PDB file of C-alpha atoms and ligand atoms in Angstrom:
ATOM      1  CA  MET A 102      -5.298  16.593   2.443  1.00 97.00           C
ATOM      2  CA  ILE A 103      -3.941  13.348   1.019  1.00 98.00           C
ATOM      3  CA  TYR A 104      -3.938  10.350   3.365  1.00 98.00           C
ATOM      4  CA  TYR A 105      -1.739   7.415   2.471  1.00 98.00           C
ATOM      5  CA  PHE A 106      -0.905   3.932   3.671  1.00 98.00           C
ATOM      6  CA  SER A 107       2.340   2.403   2.450  1.00 98.00           C
ATOM      7  CA  GLY A 108       4.439  -0.645   3.330  1.00 98.00           C
ATOM      8  CA  THR A 109       7.472  -0.201   1.086  1.00 98.00           C
ATOM      9  CA  GLY A 110       7.215   3.406  -0.070  1.00 98.00           C
ATOM     10  CA  ASN A 111       5.441   3.240  -3.460  1.00 98.00           C
ATOM     11  CA  SER A 112       2.166   4.705  -2.224  1.00 99.00           C
ATOM     12  CA  LYS A 113       3.953   7.210   0.026  1.00 98.00           C
ATOM     13  CA  TRP A 114       5.881   8.496  -2.984  1.00 98.00           C
ATOM     14  CA  ILE A 115       2.722   8.704  -5.126  1.00 98.00           C
ATOM     15  CA  ALA A 116       0.885  10.594  -2.363  1.00 98.00           C
ATOM     16  CA  GLU A 117       3.783  13.014  -1.882  1.00 98.00           C
ATOM     17  CA  GLN A 118       4.137  13.610  -5.628  1.00 98.00           C
ATOM     18  CA  ILE A 119       0.437  14.401  -6.038  1.00 98.00           C
ATOM     19  CA  ALA A 120       0.554  16.610  -2.933  1.00 98.00           C
ATOM     20  CA  SER A 121       3.493  18.610  -4.252  1.00 98.00           C
ATOM     21  CA  LYS A 122       1.857  19.054  -7.681  1.00 98.00           C
ATOM     22  CA  THR A 123      -1.511  20.088  -6.205  1.00 98.00           C
ATOM     23  CA  ASP A 124      -0.133  22.258  -3.401  1.00 98.00           C
ATOM     24  CA  ASP A 125      -1.503  19.880  -0.771  1.00 98.00           C
ATOM     25  CA  ILE A 126      -0.108  17.858   2.134  1.00 97.00           C
ATOM     26  CA  ALA A 127       0.439  14.082   2.319  1.00 98.00           C
ATOM     27  CA  VAL A 128      -0.110  12.447   5.696  1.00 97.00           C
ATOM     28  CA  ASP A 129       0.449   8.828   6.802  1.00 98.00           C
ATOM     29  CA  MET A 130      -2.988   7.562   7.903  1.00 98.00           C
ATOM     30  CA  ILE A 131      -1.345   5.210  10.416  1.00 97.00           C
ATOM     31  CA  GLU A 132       0.028   8.272  12.242  1.00 96.00           C
ATOM     32  CA  CYS A 133      -3.411   9.960  12.510  1.00 95.00           C
ATOM     33  CA  SER A 134      -4.303   9.514  16.156  1.00 88.00           C
ATOM     34  CA  THR A 135      -7.501  11.559  15.922  1.00 91.00           C
ATOM     35  CA  VAL A 136     -10.189  11.435  13.240  1.00 87.00           C
ATOM     36  CA  PRO A 137      -9.396  14.276  10.844  1.00 88.00           C
ATOM     37  CA  SER A 138     -11.982  16.785   9.701  1.00 91.00           C
ATOM     38  CA  ILE A 139     -12.723  16.509   5.975  1.00 96.00           C
ATOM     39  CA  ASP A 140     -15.322  19.260   5.571  1.00 97.00           C
ATOM     40  CA  ASN A 141     -14.871  21.551   2.558  1.00 97.00           C
ATOM     41  CA  GLN A 142     -11.579  19.972   1.514  1.00 96.00           C
ATOM     42  CA  THR A 143     -10.137  17.949  -1.333  1.00 98.00           C
ATOM     43  CA  ILE A 144      -9.467  14.522   0.169  1.00 98.00           C
ATOM     44  CA  GLY A 145      -7.160  11.955  -1.448  1.00 98.00           C
ATOM     45  CA  ILE A 146      -6.711   8.336  -0.328  1.00 98.00           C
ATOM     46  CA  VAL A 147      -3.582   6.543  -1.598  1.00 99.00           C
ATOM     47  CA  PHE A 148      -2.681   2.932  -0.802  1.00 99.00           C
ATOM     48  CA  PRO A 149      -1.308  -0.370  -2.176  1.00 99.00           C
ATOM     49  CA  ILE A 150      -3.513  -3.176  -3.468  1.00 98.00           C
ATOM     50  CA  TYR A 151      -3.435  -6.345  -1.366  1.00 98.00           C
ATOM     51  CA  ALA A 152      -5.000  -9.365  -3.107  1.00 98.00           C
ATOM     52  CA  TRP A 153      -7.189  -7.179  -5.352  1.00 98.00           C
ATOM     53  CA  GLY A 154      -8.536  -5.302  -2.346  1.00 98.00           C
ATOM     54  CA  ALA A 155      -7.805  -2.321  -0.122  1.00 98.00           C
ATOM     55  CA  PRO A 156      -5.705  -3.168   2.969  1.00 98.00           C
ATOM     56  CA  GLU A 157      -7.598  -3.495   6.249  1.00 98.00           C
ATOM     57  CA  PRO A 158      -6.130  -0.301   7.829  1.00 98.00           C
ATOM     58  CA  VAL A 159      -7.258   1.715   4.787  1.00 98.00           C
ATOM     59  CA  GLN A 160     -10.803   0.389   5.048  1.00 98.00           C
ATOM     60  CA  ASP A 161     -10.815   1.106   8.811  1.00 97.00           C
ATOM     61  CA  PHE A 162      -9.490   4.635   8.236  1.00 98.00           C
ATOM     62  CA  VAL A 163     -12.010   5.690   5.565  1.00 98.00           C
ATOM     63  CA  LYS A 164     -14.916   4.293   7.592  1.00 97.00           C
ATOM     64  CA  LYS A 165     -14.072   6.823  10.315  1.00 96.00           C
ATOM     65  CA  LEU A 166     -14.144   9.843   7.991  1.00 96.00           C
ATOM     66  CA  VAL A 167     -17.274  11.943   8.318  1.00 91.00           C
ATOM     67  CA  GLY A 168     -18.115  15.291   6.809  1.00 95.00           C
ATOM     68  CA  LYS A 169     -18.701  16.953   3.471  1.00 96.00           C
ATOM     69  CA  PRO A 170     -15.531  17.188   1.380  1.00 98.00           C
ATOM     70  CA  ASN A 171     -15.474  19.312  -1.789  1.00 98.00           C
ATOM     71  CA  PHE A 172     -13.829  16.621  -3.906  1.00 98.00           C
ATOM     72  CA  THR A 173     -12.500  13.132  -3.220  1.00 98.00           C
ATOM     73  CA  PHE A 174     -10.118  10.895  -5.139  1.00 98.00           C
ATOM     74  CA  GLY A 175      -8.472   7.538  -4.579  1.00 98.00           C
ATOM     75  CA  VAL A 176      -5.240   6.204  -6.061  1.00 99.00           C
ATOM     76  CA  CYS A 177      -4.168   2.623  -5.581  1.00 99.00           C
ATOM     77  CA  THR A 178      -0.696   1.398  -6.457  1.00 99.00           C
ATOM     78  CA  CYS A 179      -0.378  -2.178  -7.659  1.00 98.00           C
ATOM     79  CA  GLY A 180       2.037  -4.459  -9.424  1.00 98.00           C
ATOM     80  CA  ALA A 181      -0.463  -4.971 -12.213  1.00 97.00           C
ATOM     81  CA  GLU A 182      -4.184  -5.293 -11.400  1.00 98.00           C
ATOM     82  CA  ALA A 183      -6.483  -3.665  -8.868  1.00 98.00           C
ATOM     83  CA  GLY A 184      -9.586  -5.814  -9.395  1.00 98.00           C
ATOM     84  CA  TYR A 185     -12.692  -4.198  -7.895  1.00 98.00           C
ATOM     85  CA  ALA A 186     -10.784  -2.737  -4.934  1.00 98.00           C
ATOM     86  CA  MET A 187     -11.566   0.883  -5.817  1.00 98.00           C
ATOM     87  CA  LYS A 188     -15.221   0.209  -6.513  1.00 98.00           C
ATOM     88  CA  LYS A 189     -15.522  -1.573  -3.173  1.00 98.00           C
ATOM     89  CA  LEU A 190     -13.721   1.257  -1.373  1.00 98.00           C
ATOM     90  CA  CYS A 191     -16.237   3.708  -2.851  1.00 98.00           C
ATOM     91  CA  GLY A 192     -18.909   1.761  -0.928  1.00 98.00           C
ATOM     92  CA  LEU A 193     -17.137   2.711   2.312  1.00 98.00           C
ATOM     93  CA  PHE A 194     -16.126   6.252   1.333  1.00 98.00           C
ATOM     94  CA  PRO A 195     -17.514   7.825  -1.865  1.00 98.00           C
ATOM     95  CA  LEU A 196     -14.740   8.828  -4.265  1.00 98.00           C
ATOM     96  CA  ASN A 197     -15.293  11.227  -7.183  1.00 98.00           C
ATOM     97  CA  SER A 198     -12.248   9.912  -9.046  1.00 98.00           C
ATOM     98  CA  ILE A 199     -10.468   6.579  -8.925  1.00 98.00           C
ATOM     99  CA  TYR A 200      -7.082   5.624 -10.375  1.00 98.00           C
ATOM    100  CA  SER A 201      -4.660   2.732 -10.339  1.00 98.00           C
ATOM    101  CA  VAL A 202      -0.946   3.267 -10.917  1.00 98.00           C
ATOM    102  CA  ALA A 203       1.313   0.320 -11.785  1.00 98.00           C
ATOM    103  CA  MET A 204       4.358   0.329  -9.524  1.00 98.00           C
ATOM    104  CA  PRO A 205       7.061  -2.239  -8.702  1.00 98.00           C
ATOM    105  CA  ASN A 206       5.692  -5.362  -7.065  1.00 98.00           C
ATOM    106  CA  ASN A 207       6.730  -5.722  -3.418  1.00 98.00           C
ATOM    107  CA  TYR A 208       4.976  -9.037  -2.631  1.00 98.00           C
ATOM    108  CA  VAL A 209       8.167 -11.006  -2.067  1.00 98.00           C
ATOM    109  CA  ILE A 210       6.215 -13.618  -0.082  1.00 98.00           C
ATOM    110  CA  GLY A 211       4.121 -14.506  -3.134  1.00 96.00           C
ATOM    111  CA  SER A 212       6.475 -14.263  -6.091  1.00 95.00           C
ATOM    112  CA  ASP A 213       9.915 -13.284  -7.380  1.00 96.00           C
ATOM    113  CA  LEU A 214      10.358  -9.539  -7.597  1.00 97.00           C
ATOM    114  CA  GLU A 215      10.995  -7.622 -10.812  1.00 98.00           C
ATOM    115  CA  SER A 216      14.294  -6.799 -12.463  1.00 97.00           C
ATOM    116  CA  ASN A 217      15.840  -3.356 -12.088  1.00 97.00           C
ATOM    117  CA  GLU A 218      14.899  -2.517 -15.697  1.00 98.00           C
ATOM    118  CA  VAL A 219      11.226  -3.255 -15.039  1.00 98.00           C
ATOM    119  CA  ILE A 220      11.314  -1.283 -11.782  1.00 98.00           C
ATOM    120  CA  VAL A 221      12.863   1.780 -13.448  1.00 97.00           C
ATOM    121  CA  SER A 222      10.445   1.624 -16.373  1.00 98.00           C
ATOM    122  CA  LYS A 223       7.372   1.320 -14.126  1.00 98.00           C
ATOM    123  CA  ILE A 224       8.444   4.323 -12.032  1.00 98.00           C
ATOM    124  CA  ALA A 225       9.078   6.404 -15.180  1.00 98.00           C
ATOM    125  CA  LYS A 226       5.588   5.573 -16.516  1.00 98.00           C
ATOM    126  CA  ALA A 227       4.043   6.306 -13.119  1.00 98.00           C
ATOM    127  CA  GLN A 228       5.714   9.725 -13.129  1.00 97.00           C
ATOM    128  CA  GLU A 229       3.920  10.568 -16.405  1.00 97.00           C
ATOM    129  CA  LYS A 230       0.578   9.343 -15.080  1.00 98.00           C
ATOM    130  CA  LEU A 231       0.983  11.397 -11.895  1.00 98.00           C
ATOM    131  CA  LYS A 232       1.116  14.632 -13.885  1.00 98.00           C
ATOM    132  CA  LYS A 233      -2.235  13.772 -15.461  1.00 98.00           C
ATOM    133  CA  ILE A 234      -3.771  12.777 -12.129  1.00 98.00           C
ATOM    134  CA  ALA A 235      -2.595  16.024 -10.493  1.00 98.00           C
ATOM    135  CA  ASP A 236      -4.085  18.153 -13.305  1.00 98.00           C
ATOM    136  CA  GLN A 237      -7.396  16.305 -13.064  1.00 98.00           C
ATOM    137  CA  VAL A 238      -7.478  16.673  -9.265  1.00 98.00           C
ATOM    138  CA  ILE A 239      -6.793  20.403  -9.557  1.00 98.00           C
ATOM    139  CA  SER A 240      -9.699  20.796 -11.987  1.00 98.00           C
ATOM    140  CA  ALA A 241     -11.903  18.428  -9.894  1.00 98.00           C
ATOM    141  CA  GLN A 242     -12.663  16.165 -12.864  1.00 98.00           C
ATOM    142  CA  SER A 243     -14.442  12.884 -12.179  1.00 98.00           C
ATOM    143  CA  VAL A 244     -12.280  10.157 -13.685  1.00 98.00           C
ATOM    144  CA  VAL A 245     -12.297   6.350 -13.607  1.00 98.00           C
ATOM    145  CA  ASP A 246      -8.861   5.104 -14.670  1.00 98.00           C
ATOM    146  CA  VAL A 247      -8.337   1.720 -13.034  1.00 98.00           C
ATOM    147  CA  ASN A 248      -6.777  -1.422 -14.487  1.00 98.00           C
ATOM    148  CA  LYS A 249      -9.041  -4.003 -12.887  1.00 98.00           C
ATOM    149  CA  GLY A 250      -7.661  -6.961 -14.868  1.00 98.00           C
ATOM    150  CA  LYS A 251      -9.364 -10.208 -15.798  1.00 98.00           C
ATOM    151  CA  LEU A 252     -11.718 -12.172 -13.515  1.00 98.00           C
ATOM    152  CA  ALA A 253     -11.847  -9.115 -11.248  1.00 98.00           C
ATOM    153  CA  TRP A 254     -14.971 -10.177  -9.365  1.00 98.00           C
ATOM    154  CA  ILE A 255     -13.558 -13.567  -8.405  1.00 98.00           C
ATOM    155  CA  LYS A 256     -10.202 -12.068  -7.414  1.00 98.00           C
ATOM    156  CA  SER A 257     -11.633  -9.187  -5.349  1.00 98.00           C
ATOM    157  CA  ASN A 258     -14.139 -11.410  -3.580  1.00 98.00           C
ATOM    158  CA  LEU A 259     -13.044 -15.048  -3.314  1.00 98.00           C
ATOM    159  CA  ALA A 260      -9.264 -14.631  -3.590  1.00 98.00           C
ATOM    160  CA  ASN A 261      -9.312 -11.559  -1.340  1.00 98.00           C
ATOM    161  CA  LEU A 262     -11.316 -13.426   1.282  1.00 98.00           C
ATOM    162  CA  GLY A 263      -8.830 -16.301   1.139  1.00 98.00           C
ATOM    163  CA  PHE A 264      -5.902 -13.902   1.522  1.00 98.00           C
ATOM    164  CA  ASN A 265      -7.395 -12.172   4.558  1.00 97.00           C
ATOM    165  CA  LYS A 266      -8.380 -15.454   6.207  1.00 97.00           C
ATOM    166  CA  PHE A 267      -5.365 -17.647   5.500  1.00 96.00           C
ATOM    167  CA  ALA A 268      -2.377 -15.653   4.231  1.00 96.00           C
ATOM    168  CA  ARG A 269      -1.818 -13.115   6.985  1.00 97.00           C
ATOM    169  CA  SER A 270      -0.264 -15.332   9.619  1.00 98.00           C
ATOM    170  CA  THR A 271       2.921 -14.091  11.280  1.00 98.00           C
ATOM    171  CA  LYS A 272       4.017 -17.638  12.161  1.00 98.00           C
ATOM    172  CA  PRO A 273       6.335 -18.084   9.128  1.00 98.00           C
ATOM    173  CA  PHE A 274       8.381 -14.924   9.925  1.00 98.00           C
ATOM    174  CA  TYR A 275      11.868 -15.501  11.309  1.00 98.00           C
ATOM    175  CA  VAL A 276      15.155 -13.698  11.545  1.00 98.00           C
ATOM    176  CA  THR A 277      18.483 -15.152  10.400  1.00 98.00           C
ATOM    177  CA  GLY A 278      21.966 -14.733  11.830  1.00 98.00           C
ATOM    178  CA  LYS A 279      22.420 -11.662   9.598  1.00 98.00           C
ATOM    179  CA  CYS A 280      20.254  -9.620  12.045  1.00 98.00           C
ATOM    180  CA  THR A 281      22.233  -6.710  13.525  1.00 98.00           C
ATOM    181  CA  SER A 282      19.596  -5.835  16.175  1.00 98.00           C
ATOM    182  CA  CYS A 283      19.095  -2.434  14.524  1.00 98.00           C
ATOM    183  CA  ARG A 284      15.346  -2.418  15.383  1.00 98.00           C
ATOM    184  CA  GLN A 285      14.423  -0.984  11.967  1.00 98.00           C
ATOM    185  CA  CYS A 286      11.742  -3.685  11.468  1.00 98.00           C
ATOM    186  CA  ALA A 287       9.918  -2.660  14.644  1.00 98.00           C
ATOM    187  CA  LYS A 288      10.023   1.008  13.570  1.00 98.00           C
ATOM    188  CA  ASP A 289       8.751   0.248  10.048  1.00 98.00           C
ATOM    189  CA  CYS A 290       5.855  -2.069  10.988  1.00 98.00           C
ATOM    190  CA  PRO A 291       2.539  -0.200  10.505  1.00 98.00           C
ATOM    191  CA  ALA A 292       0.686  -2.859  12.538  1.00 98.00           C
ATOM    192  CA  LYS A 293       3.126  -2.312  15.456  1.00 98.00           C
ATOM    193  CA  THR A 294       3.334  -6.075  15.746  1.00 98.00           C
ATOM    194  CA  ILE A 295       7.107  -6.425  16.153  1.00 98.00           C
ATOM    195  CA  SER A 296       8.755  -6.333  19.571  1.00 98.00           C
ATOM    196  CA  ILE A 297      12.474  -6.623  20.053  1.00 98.00           C
ATOM    197  CA  ILE A 298      13.293  -9.297  22.584  1.00 98.00           C
ATOM    198  CA  ASP A 299      16.944  -9.976  23.448  1.00 97.00           C
ATOM    199  CA  GLY A 300      17.862  -7.830  20.447  1.00 97.00           C
ATOM    200  CA  LYS A 301      15.819  -9.863  17.937  1.00 98.00           C
ATOM    201  CA  PRO A 302      12.382  -9.228  16.395  1.00 98.00           C
ATOM    202  CA  GLN A 303       9.352 -11.207  17.492  1.00 98.00           C
ATOM    203  CA  TRP A 304       6.014 -10.982  15.725  1.00 98.00           C
ATOM    204  CA  SER A 305       2.691 -10.980  17.547  1.00 98.00           C
ATOM    205  CA  LYS A 306      -0.494 -11.944  15.677  1.00 97.00           C
ATOM    206  CA  LYS A 307      -1.652  -8.784  13.904  1.00 97.00           C
ATOM    207  CA  CYS A 308      -0.160  -8.387  10.415  1.00 98.00           C
ATOM    208  CA  TYR A 309      -1.253  -6.564   7.256  1.00 98.00           C
ATOM    209  CA  GLN A 310       1.356  -8.460   5.164  1.00 98.00           C
ATOM    210  CA  CYS A 311       2.739  -5.121   4.001  1.00 98.00           C
ATOM    211  CA  THR A 312       6.221  -6.714   3.682  1.00 98.00           C
ATOM    212  CA  ALA A 313       7.945  -3.662   5.200  1.00 98.00           C
ATOM    213  CA  CYS A 314       9.873  -5.796   7.704  1.00 98.00           C
ATOM    214  CA  ILE A 315      11.221  -8.132   5.009  1.00 98.00           C
ATOM    215  CA  ASN A 316      11.826  -5.576   2.279  1.00 98.00           C
ATOM    216  CA  LEU A 317      13.253  -2.756   4.399  1.00 98.00           C
ATOM    217  CA  CYS A 318      15.561  -4.801   6.656  1.00 98.00           C
ATOM    218  CA  PRO A 319      19.025  -3.279   5.966  1.00 98.00           C
ATOM    219  CA  ALA A 320      20.691  -6.667   6.606  1.00 98.00           C
ATOM    220  CA  LYS A 321      18.145  -8.701   4.552  1.00 98.00           C
ATOM    221  CA  ALA A 322      17.838 -10.841   7.676  1.00 98.00           C
ATOM    222  CA  ILE A 323      14.070 -11.438   7.670  1.00 98.00           C
ATOM    223  CA  GLU A 324      12.468 -14.380   5.904  1.00 98.00           C
ATOM    224  CA  TYR A 325       8.934 -15.758   5.590  1.00 98.00           C
ATOM    225  CA  GLY A 326       9.095 -19.545   5.467  1.00 97.00           C
ATOM    226  CA  LYS A 327      11.239 -20.856   2.634  1.00 96.00           C
ATOM    227  CA  ALA A 328       9.594 -18.727  -0.057  1.00 90.00           C
ATOM    228  CA  THR A 329      11.626 -15.571   0.431  1.00 98.00           C
ATOM    229  CA  CYS A 330      15.118 -17.081   0.930  1.00 97.00           C
ATOM    230  CA  ALA A 331      16.257 -16.913  -2.692  1.00 96.00           C
ATOM    231  CA  ARG A 332      14.400 -13.713  -3.564  1.00 98.00           C
ATOM    232  CA  SER A 333      15.616 -10.148  -3.893  1.00 97.00           C
ATOM    233  CA  ARG A 334      14.112  -7.319  -1.837  1.00 98.00           C
ATOM    234  CA  TYR A 335      12.349  -4.138  -2.931  1.00 98.00           C
ATOM    235  CA  HIS A 336      11.534  -0.758  -1.464  1.00 98.00           C
ATOM    236  CA  PHE A 337      10.910   2.515  -3.248  1.00 98.00           C
ATOM    237  CA  ASN A 338      14.062   4.457  -3.989  1.00 91.00           C
ATOM    238  CA  GLU A 339      13.806   7.352  -6.414  1.00 78.00           C
TER     239      GLU A 339
HETATM  240  C1  FMN B 651       0.067  -8.712   0.506  1.00 52.02           C
HETATM  241  C2  FMN B 651       0.217  -8.100  -0.860  1.00 52.02           C
HETATM  242  C3  FMN B 651      -0.711  -8.371  -1.847  1.00 52.02           C
HETATM  243  C4  FMN B 651      -0.584  -7.793  -3.118  1.00 52.02           C
HETATM  244  N1  FMN B 651      -1.575  -8.014  -4.037  1.00 52.02           N
HETATM  245  C5  FMN B 651      -1.505  -7.417  -5.240  1.00 52.02           C
HETATM  246  C6  FMN B 651      -2.565  -7.581  -6.189  1.00 52.02           C
HETATM  247  O1  FMN B 651      -3.590  -8.213  -5.931  1.00 52.02           O
HETATM  248  N2  FMN B 651      -2.427  -7.000  -7.408  1.00 52.02           N
HETATM  249  C7  FMN B 651      -1.314  -6.271  -7.741  1.00 52.02           C
HETATM  250  O2  FMN B 651      -1.236  -5.815  -8.882  1.00 52.02           O
HETATM  251  N3  FMN B 651      -0.314  -6.052  -6.843  1.00 52.02           N
HETATM  252  C8  FMN B 651      -0.387  -6.605  -5.610  1.00 52.02           C
HETATM  253  N4  FMN B 651       0.605  -6.383  -4.675  1.00 52.02           N
HETATM  254  C9  FMN B 651       1.711  -5.448  -5.005  1.00 52.02           C
HETATM  255  C10 FMN B 651       1.529  -4.075  -4.361  1.00 52.02           C
HETATM  256  O3  FMN B 651       0.187  -3.644  -4.454  1.00 52.02           O
HETATM  257  C11 FMN B 651       2.441  -3.015  -4.985  1.00 52.02           C
HETATM  258  O4  FMN B 651       3.753  -3.426  -5.035  1.00 52.02           O
HETATM  259  C12 FMN B 651       2.311  -1.691  -4.227  1.00 52.02           C
HETATM  260  O5  FMN B 651       2.733  -0.653  -5.069  1.00 52.02           O
HETATM  261  C13 FMN B 651       3.096  -1.637  -2.924  1.00 52.02           C
HETATM  262  O6  FMN B 651       2.898  -0.376  -2.361  1.00 52.02           O
HETATM  263  P1  FMN B 651       3.688   0.185  -1.089  1.00 52.02           P
HETATM  264  O7  FMN B 651       5.157   0.252  -1.465  1.00 52.02           O
HETATM  265  O8  FMN B 651       3.119   1.544  -0.868  1.00 52.02           O
HETATM  266  O9  FMN B 651       3.463  -0.725   0.051  1.00 52.02           O
HETATM  267  C14 FMN B 651       0.517  -6.946  -3.411  1.00 52.02           C
HETATM  268  C15 FMN B 651       1.454  -6.693  -2.405  1.00 52.02           C
HETATM  269  C16 FMN B 651       1.316  -7.255  -1.144  1.00 52.02           C
HETATM  270  C17 FMN B 651       2.328  -6.926  -0.084  1.00 52.02           C
END
C-alpha cells in the first residue's frame, strides 16, 4: 500500500504512478480514518517537502503505523531540495529506501512559480525517475537517492522550526471579489480549516500551508497577504 499526502497533486500523481507500475494501491493518508495494518506488506510513504521537512500530517500518520512490513520506501517531492527530511522521517518510521523527486514548485506564498517550460521539463524528468523507483521497489532494493542540497542541517532544523512556528498562520488569507462561492477551497483543504460563511471561505487556525486553497481555486480568488497577488498559480495537470 502506498500512502500519500498532497496539497496540489504532485505527490498524489507520483504515488499513483508508482502504484500502477508496482501493481499496488495509492491511498490518501488524510482519508484514512482508522490506523491501517502494515504487517507483511510493502509500504510506501509519498509527500511534499515543506521547509526541508516532512509536513506535520505525514509525521502524525507514520507515528501511528505499527507492525512488521516486508519492505518500506519513502518518496518526497520537492521543488529542489529535501534537506534532511527523509533521514528525520526514518527516525519516526524506518524506511528501507528513500528518494526525492524534483517537481514543480507550488509554494506561491514564498516565491514566484516556475514557467511552463520548467514545469513540463521537471515532470518529464520525474517520469523517467519513477520507472527506476518502481523497478527498485519491485526488487526490494535499499536505495538512498535524495537531493538534500547545501546547508541541509541548518535548513531542516532551524529554518524548519521557524516555518512551523511563524509561517503557518491563516490570518493573511483572504478572498477577493472574483470568488464564485463554489466551495472548492473547503473541499480541497486537507486540514479541514475552511468553512463557508455567507458563501465565502473563512479560515480557522489549523493550516499545513499546503497551498491547495490558493492554487486550486478555479477563480484565482484566494490571496495570502500581498505576496501572492501578482503570482501565477500551479497544480498538477498531466
Ligand atoms: C509550505 C511549503 C514549503 C515548501 N518547502 C520546500 C522546500 O523546503 N524545498 C523544496 O525543494 N520545495 C519546497 N516546497 C515545494 C513543494 O515541496 C513541491 O512543490 C511539492 O512537489 C508539492 O507537492 P504537492 O503538489 O503534492 O503538494 C514547498 C512547498 C510548500 C507549500
